[in-house]
Coordinates of C-alpha atoms in Angstrom, one line a residue:
M13 CA 0.0 0.1 0.0
K14 CA 2.9 2.3 0.8
Y15 CA 4.3 1.9 -2.8
I16 CA 0.8 2.6 -4.3
S17 CA 0.5 5.7 -2.3
V18 CA 3.8 7.0 -3.6
I19 CA 2.9 6.3 -7.2
M20 CA -0.5 8.0 -6.7
M21 CA 1.3 11.0 -5.2
A22 CA 3.7 11.2 -8.2
L23 CA 0.9 10.9 -10.6
L24 CA -1.1 13.8 -9.0
I25 CA 2.0 15.9 -9.0
S26 CA 2.6 15.3 -12.6
I27 CA -0.9 16.2 -13.5
A28 CA -0.7 19.3 -11.5
S29 CA 2.5 20.2 -13.3
C30 CA 1.1 19.7 -16.8
G31 CA -1.9 22.0 -16.0
K32 CA 0.5 24.8 -15.0
N33 CA 2.2 24.6 -18.4
E34 CA -0.8 24.8 -20.7
T35 CA -0.8 27.6 -23.3
K36 CA -3.1 30.6 -22.8
P37 CA -5.3 31.7 -25.7
A38 CA -3.8 34.5 -27.8
A39 CA -5.1 38.0 -27.2
K40 CA -7.6 39.2 -29.9
V41 CA -6.3 41.9 -32.1
A42 CA -8.2 45.1 -32.7
P43 CA -7.9 47.7 -35.5
S44 CA -6.3 51.0 -34.7
N45 CA -5.4 54.3 -36.1
L46 CA -8.3 54.8 -38.3
V47 CA -8.0 57.6 -40.8
V48 CA -10.8 58.6 -43.2
N49 CA -10.6 60.9 -46.2
A50 CA -13.2 62.1 -48.8
V51 CA -12.6 63.6 -52.2
V52 CA -15.8 65.4 -53.6
S53 CA -16.0 65.6 -57.4
A54 CA -15.9 69.2 -58.5
D55 CA -18.4 68.6 -61.3
S56 CA -21.6 68.8 -59.1
S57 CA -22.3 65.2 -60.0
G58 CA -22.5 64.1 -56.3
A59 CA -19.7 61.6 -56.8
V60 CA -17.4 61.2 -53.8
T61 CA -14.3 58.9 -53.4
F62 CA -13.7 57.8 -49.7
T63 CA -10.5 56.2 -48.4
A64 CA -10.1 54.6 -45.1
V65 CA -6.9 53.1 -43.7
A66 CA -6.6 51.4 -40.3
E67 CA -3.9 49.0 -38.8
N68 CA -5.0 45.5 -38.6
A69 CA -8.2 46.0 -40.4
V70 CA -9.5 43.4 -42.9
T71 CA -12.9 45.1 -43.8
Y72 CA -14.4 48.6 -43.7
D73 CA -18.2 49.1 -43.4
Y74 CA -19.4 52.5 -44.8
D75 CA -22.4 54.2 -43.6
F76 CA -22.9 56.9 -46.1
G77 CA -25.3 59.0 -43.8
N78 CA -28.4 58.6 -46.1
G79 CA -29.4 55.0 -45.3
T80 CA -26.9 53.4 -47.6
Y81 CA -24.2 51.0 -46.6
Q82 CA -21.3 49.3 -48.3
T83 CA -18.5 46.9 -47.2
V84 CA -15.1 47.0 -48.9
A85 CA -11.9 45.2 -48.2
N86 CA -9.3 47.6 -49.5
G87 CA -10.9 50.8 -47.7
I88 CA -11.7 52.6 -50.9
A89 CA -15.4 53.3 -51.6
N90 CA -16.8 55.2 -54.6
Y91 CA -20.4 56.7 -53.9
S92 CA -22.7 59.2 -55.7
Y93 CA -25.2 61.1 -53.8
T94 CA -28.4 61.9 -55.8
V95 CA -30.4 64.4 -53.9
V96 CA -30.3 67.8 -55.8
G97 CA -28.8 70.7 -54.0
H98 CA -26.3 71.4 -51.3
H99 CA -26.3 68.7 -48.6
S100 CA -24.1 67.7 -45.7
Y101 CA -23.7 64.0 -44.7
T102 CA -22.3 62.4 -41.7
V103 CA -20.4 59.4 -43.1
T104 CA -19.2 56.6 -40.6
V105 CA -16.6 54.1 -41.3
T106 CA -16.2 51.0 -39.2
A107 CA -12.9 49.1 -39.5
K108 CA -13.0 45.4 -38.6
S109 CA -10.1 43.1 -37.7
A110 CA -9.8 39.3 -38.5
D111 CA -10.8 38.8 -34.8
G112 CA -14.0 40.7 -35.2
L113 CA -13.1 43.7 -33.2
V114 CA -13.9 47.1 -34.6
I115 CA -13.1 50.8 -34.6
S116 CA -15.2 53.5 -35.9
K117 CA -14.8 57.1 -37.1
S118 CA -17.3 59.7 -38.5
I119 CA -16.6 62.6 -40.9
Q120 CA -18.8 65.4 -42.5
V121 CA -19.0 65.5 -46.3
A122 CA -20.6 68.6 -48.0
V123 CA -21.9 67.6 -51.5
N124 CA -23.5 69.8 -54.2
V125 CA -25.7 67.8 -56.8
S126 CA -27.0 69.7 -59.9
A127 CA -29.9 68.6 -62.1
L128 CA -29.5 69.1 -65.8
L129 CA -31.7 72.1 -66.8
W130 CA -30.8 72.7 -70.5
S131 CA -28.2 71.4 -72.9
D132 CA -27.2 71.1 -76.5
E133 CA -25.0 68.1 -77.4
F134 CA -24.9 69.2 -81.2
N135 CA -25.7 65.6 -82.4
T136 CA -27.8 66.7 -85.4
D137 CA -25.9 67.6 -88.7
G138 CA -26.8 70.8 -90.3
P139 CA -27.7 74.3 -88.7
P140 CA -27.8 74.6 -85.0
D141 CA -31.3 73.8 -83.5
P142 CA -33.3 76.9 -84.2
K143 CA -35.4 76.2 -81.2
K144 CA -32.4 76.8 -79.0
W145 CA -30.4 79.4 -81.0
G146 CA -30.8 82.6 -82.8
Y147 CA -28.3 85.1 -84.3
D148 CA -27.1 88.5 -84.3
I149 CA -26.3 89.6 -87.9
G150 CA -24.1 92.4 -89.2
T151 CA -21.5 94.5 -87.7
G152 CA -23.4 96.1 -84.7
D153 CA -22.7 99.5 -83.5
N154 CA -18.9 100.3 -83.9
G155 CA -18.1 96.6 -84.5
W156 CA -20.3 95.4 -81.6
G157 CA -18.8 98.1 -79.4
N158 CA -15.2 96.8 -79.8
A159 CA -14.2 98.0 -83.3
E160 CA -14.3 94.3 -84.6
A161 CA -13.6 93.6 -88.1
Q162 CA -16.1 90.8 -89.0
Y163 CA -19.6 90.7 -90.4
Y164 CA -21.7 88.1 -88.4
T165 CA -23.8 85.8 -90.6
N166 CA -25.9 82.6 -90.1
R167 CA -24.6 81.1 -93.3
P168 CA -23.4 77.4 -93.3
E169 CA -20.0 78.6 -94.3
N170 CA -19.7 80.3 -90.9
V171 CA -21.8 78.1 -88.6
T172 CA -22.7 74.4 -88.8
V173 CA -22.9 71.1 -86.9
A174 CA -21.3 68.0 -88.1
N175 CA -20.2 64.8 -86.5
G176 CA -21.4 65.8 -83.1
I177 CA -19.5 69.3 -83.1
L178 CA -20.6 72.9 -83.6
K179 CA -18.2 74.9 -85.8
I180 CA -18.1 78.5 -85.8
T181 CA -15.7 79.6 -88.6
A182 CA -14.2 83.0 -89.3
I183 CA -13.3 83.6 -92.9
K184 CA -11.2 86.2 -94.5
E185 CA -13.4 87.5 -97.5
N186 CA -15.0 90.7 -98.7
Y187 CA -18.6 90.5 -97.5
A188 CA -21.1 93.3 -97.2
G189 CA -18.3 95.9 -96.8
S190 CA -16.3 93.8 -94.3
A191 CA -13.1 92.0 -94.7
Y192 CA -14.1 89.0 -92.6
T193 CA -17.1 86.9 -91.8
S194 CA -18.0 84.8 -88.7
T195 CA -21.0 84.0 -86.5
R196 CA -22.6 85.2 -83.2
M197 CA -25.2 82.9 -81.9
L198 CA -27.3 83.3 -78.8
T199 CA -30.2 81.9 -76.8
K200 CA -31.9 85.1 -76.2
D201 CA -35.8 84.8 -76.0
K202 CA -35.3 81.1 -76.2
F203 CA -33.5 80.0 -73.0
S204 CA -32.2 81.9 -70.0
F205 CA -31.6 80.8 -66.5
K206 CA -30.9 82.3 -63.0
Y207 CA -28.1 80.6 -60.9
G208 CA -26.6 77.2 -61.5
K209 CA -23.6 75.8 -63.4
I210 CA -22.8 76.1 -67.1
E211 CA -20.2 73.9 -68.7
V212 CA -18.9 74.2 -72.3
S213 CA -16.4 71.8 -74.0
A214 CA -14.6 73.7 -76.7
K215 CA -11.6 73.8 -78.8
L216 CA -10.4 77.3 -79.7
P217 CA -9.2 78.8 -83.0
A218 CA -5.5 79.8 -83.6
G219 CA -4.2 82.8 -85.3
G220 CA -3.3 86.4 -84.5
G221 CA -6.5 88.5 -84.1
T222 CA -8.9 85.7 -83.3
W223 CA -11.2 86.3 -80.4
P224 CA -13.6 83.5 -79.5
A225 CA -15.8 83.9 -76.5
I226 CA -18.5 81.9 -74.5
W227 CA -20.4 84.3 -72.3
M228 CA -23.7 85.5 -71.0
L229 CA -25.8 88.7 -70.8
G230 CA -28.6 89.8 -68.5
S231 CA -32.0 89.2 -70.0
N232 CA -33.0 92.8 -69.4
I233 CA -30.3 94.3 -71.6
T234 CA -33.0 95.7 -73.9
T235 CA -34.4 97.9 -71.1
A236 CA -31.3 98.3 -68.7
G237 CA -28.6 98.6 -71.3
W238 CA -25.1 97.5 -70.8
P239 CA -23.2 97.3 -68.4
A240 CA -26.2 97.7 -66.2
C241 CA -27.5 94.3 -67.3
G242 CA -24.4 92.6 -66.2
E243 CA -22.1 90.4 -68.3
I244 CA -20.5 87.0 -67.4
D245 CA -17.5 86.1 -69.6
I246 CA -17.1 82.3 -69.1
M247 CA -14.2 82.1 -71.6
E248 CA -12.3 84.5 -73.8
H249 CA -9.2 83.8 -75.7
K250 CA -6.8 86.0 -77.7
G251 CA -4.9 84.3 -80.6
N252 CA -2.2 86.8 -80.1
V253 CA -1.7 85.5 -76.5
P254 CA -2.1 81.6 -77.0
N255 CA -3.4 79.5 -74.1
K256 CA -4.2 82.4 -71.8
I257 CA -7.9 82.0 -70.7
Y258 CA -9.9 85.0 -69.4
G259 CA -12.8 84.9 -67.1
T260 CA -14.3 88.2 -66.5
L261 CA -17.5 90.0 -65.0
H262 CA -18.8 93.3 -66.3
H263 CA -21.2 95.5 -64.4
P264 CA -21.6 99.3 -63.5
N265 CA -18.2 100.9 -62.9
H266 CA -16.5 97.7 -64.1
S267 CA -16.9 97.8 -67.9
G268 CA -14.4 97.4 -70.6
A269 CA -10.8 96.8 -69.3
N270 CA -12.0 97.6 -65.8
G271 CA -14.0 94.2 -65.4
D272 CA -13.5 91.9 -62.5
G273 CA -11.8 88.7 -63.4
S274 CA -8.7 86.7 -63.6
T275 CA -6.8 84.5 -66.1
L276 CA -5.4 81.1 -66.3
M277 CA -2.6 79.8 -68.6
I278 CA -3.4 76.1 -70.0
T279 CA -1.9 74.1 -72.7
N280 CA -3.4 73.0 -76.1
A281 CA -6.2 75.4 -76.1
T282 CA -6.3 75.3 -79.9
T283 CA -5.7 71.6 -80.4
A284 CA -7.7 69.9 -77.7
F285 CA -11.0 70.4 -76.1
H286 CA -11.2 71.8 -72.6
K287 CA -14.1 72.3 -70.2
Y288 CA -15.0 76.0 -69.5
A289 CA -17.3 76.5 -66.6
V290 CA -19.0 79.0 -64.2
D291 CA -20.8 78.1 -61.0
W292 CA -23.1 80.8 -60.2
S293 CA -25.1 81.4 -56.9
P294 CA -26.5 84.3 -55.1
T295 CA -23.3 84.6 -53.0
L296 CA -20.4 83.4 -55.3
I297 CA -19.6 83.3 -59.1
R298 CA -16.7 80.8 -59.7
F299 CA -14.8 80.3 -62.9
Y300 CA -13.1 76.9 -63.9
V301 CA -11.2 75.3 -66.6
D302 CA -11.2 71.5 -66.6
D303 CA -12.5 71.8 -63.0
Q304 CA -9.7 73.9 -61.9
L305 CA -11.0 77.0 -60.0
F306 CA -9.1 80.1 -61.0
Y307 CA -11.3 82.9 -60.0
T308 CA -14.0 83.5 -57.2
F309 CA -16.2 86.7 -57.2
T310 CA -18.5 87.6 -54.3
N311 CA -22.0 88.3 -55.5
T312 CA -24.4 90.5 -53.6
G313 CA -27.9 91.7 -54.0
S314 CA -26.8 95.1 -55.2
L315 CA -25.2 93.6 -58.3
P316 CA -27.0 92.8 -61.7
F317 CA -26.0 89.0 -61.3
N318 CA -29.3 88.1 -59.6
Q319 CA -31.5 87.8 -62.6
H320 CA -31.9 85.6 -65.6
F321 CA -29.1 85.5 -68.2
F322 CA -28.9 84.1 -71.8
V323 CA -26.0 82.4 -73.6
I324 CA -23.7 83.7 -76.4
F325 CA -21.2 81.9 -78.6
N326 CA -19.2 84.1 -80.9
F327 CA -15.9 84.3 -82.7
A328 CA -14.7 87.8 -83.4
I329 CA -11.7 89.1 -85.4
G330 CA -9.5 91.9 -84.2
G331 CA -11.1 94.7 -82.3
N332 CA -9.9 96.3 -79.0
F333 CA -9.4 93.0 -77.3
G334 CA -8.5 90.7 -80.2
G335 CA -5.8 93.0 -81.4
A336 CA -3.7 92.9 -84.6
I337 CA -5.0 90.5 -87.3
D338 CA -2.3 88.4 -88.8
P339 CA -2.2 89.2 -92.5
A340 CA -1.7 85.5 -93.3
F341 CA -4.9 84.6 -91.5
T342 CA -7.5 82.9 -94.0
S343 CA -10.0 80.9 -91.7
A344 CA -10.2 79.1 -88.4
S345 CA -12.9 77.6 -86.3
M346 CA -14.2 77.5 -82.7
E347 CA -15.5 74.0 -82.1
V348 CA -18.0 73.1 -79.4
D349 CA -18.7 69.5 -78.3
Y350 CA -21.5 70.4 -75.8
I351 CA -23.1 73.0 -73.6
R352 CA -24.8 72.0 -70.4
V353 CA -26.6 74.0 -67.8
Y354 CA -27.3 72.6 -64.4
K355 CA -29.7 73.8 -61.7
N356 CA -28.2 73.6 -58.2

């Protein structure tokens, strides 16, 4: 019995010793250092690219703040808000580890979504749509107030739509007493708008003395006159100063060379299409080229920029702004792919 007791005691000690050496379960790993960023598209489409990064995270759950959710593995989520207008959303991202532990972070995202109000894609060959466009014909008063050299017509030689592109062509030719012809087309009495975003994709003409413009005038110009009606020059370009884009506002005490505005140097203005845009509200008027903001103007109730405006496309030759005309100039075209007006 003594030997049995010794054996039993040794067995109990061995069992106890084994219990002390058992490996404890590994601690669960939690995600940490969660960073969330958002890049809002400048085109008023409502598109936002979110990026979330956290240590030890394997998935990211997005709550976009409007009842919509999405789970991604790489932390990158692309989402488009659709409610028209300016809205702010609280976006919450929850990072989850392989062990199921989580960490969350919320950010505020301000989004502007615009609805398409009016457009012309220039998809029908022939003359521009007469329901949308009319014309100023002739030389105006003192070359449209700027000593311009062209005679404006609505002839197909000067304006036409082909292969999805509007072409306004200036030609060196003797016509009705002028040495050049071109076109000035406008939406007056056909379409106007108050506040919103206007975008035009255009390729500009080359040559000394060329002066293409995409602009707007207040619809009350007939009664108020200029500059009391207000003028918004979305894009002007001088062939004598290639690739320098002008964005300008004219109003009382700020007419002619005294307009409010700025310029932006770009590349390939005459060989590639660029997007020229103005975002116009009761408080701000912002000018863009290819979504790059280059001028911001503060709008107030005392200014004429709080009424309906109509759109003008024209291609002038020479004049006070266009400058000296290259004697070798024969013809050139301003090409427009589309014009789109959005209501904020």
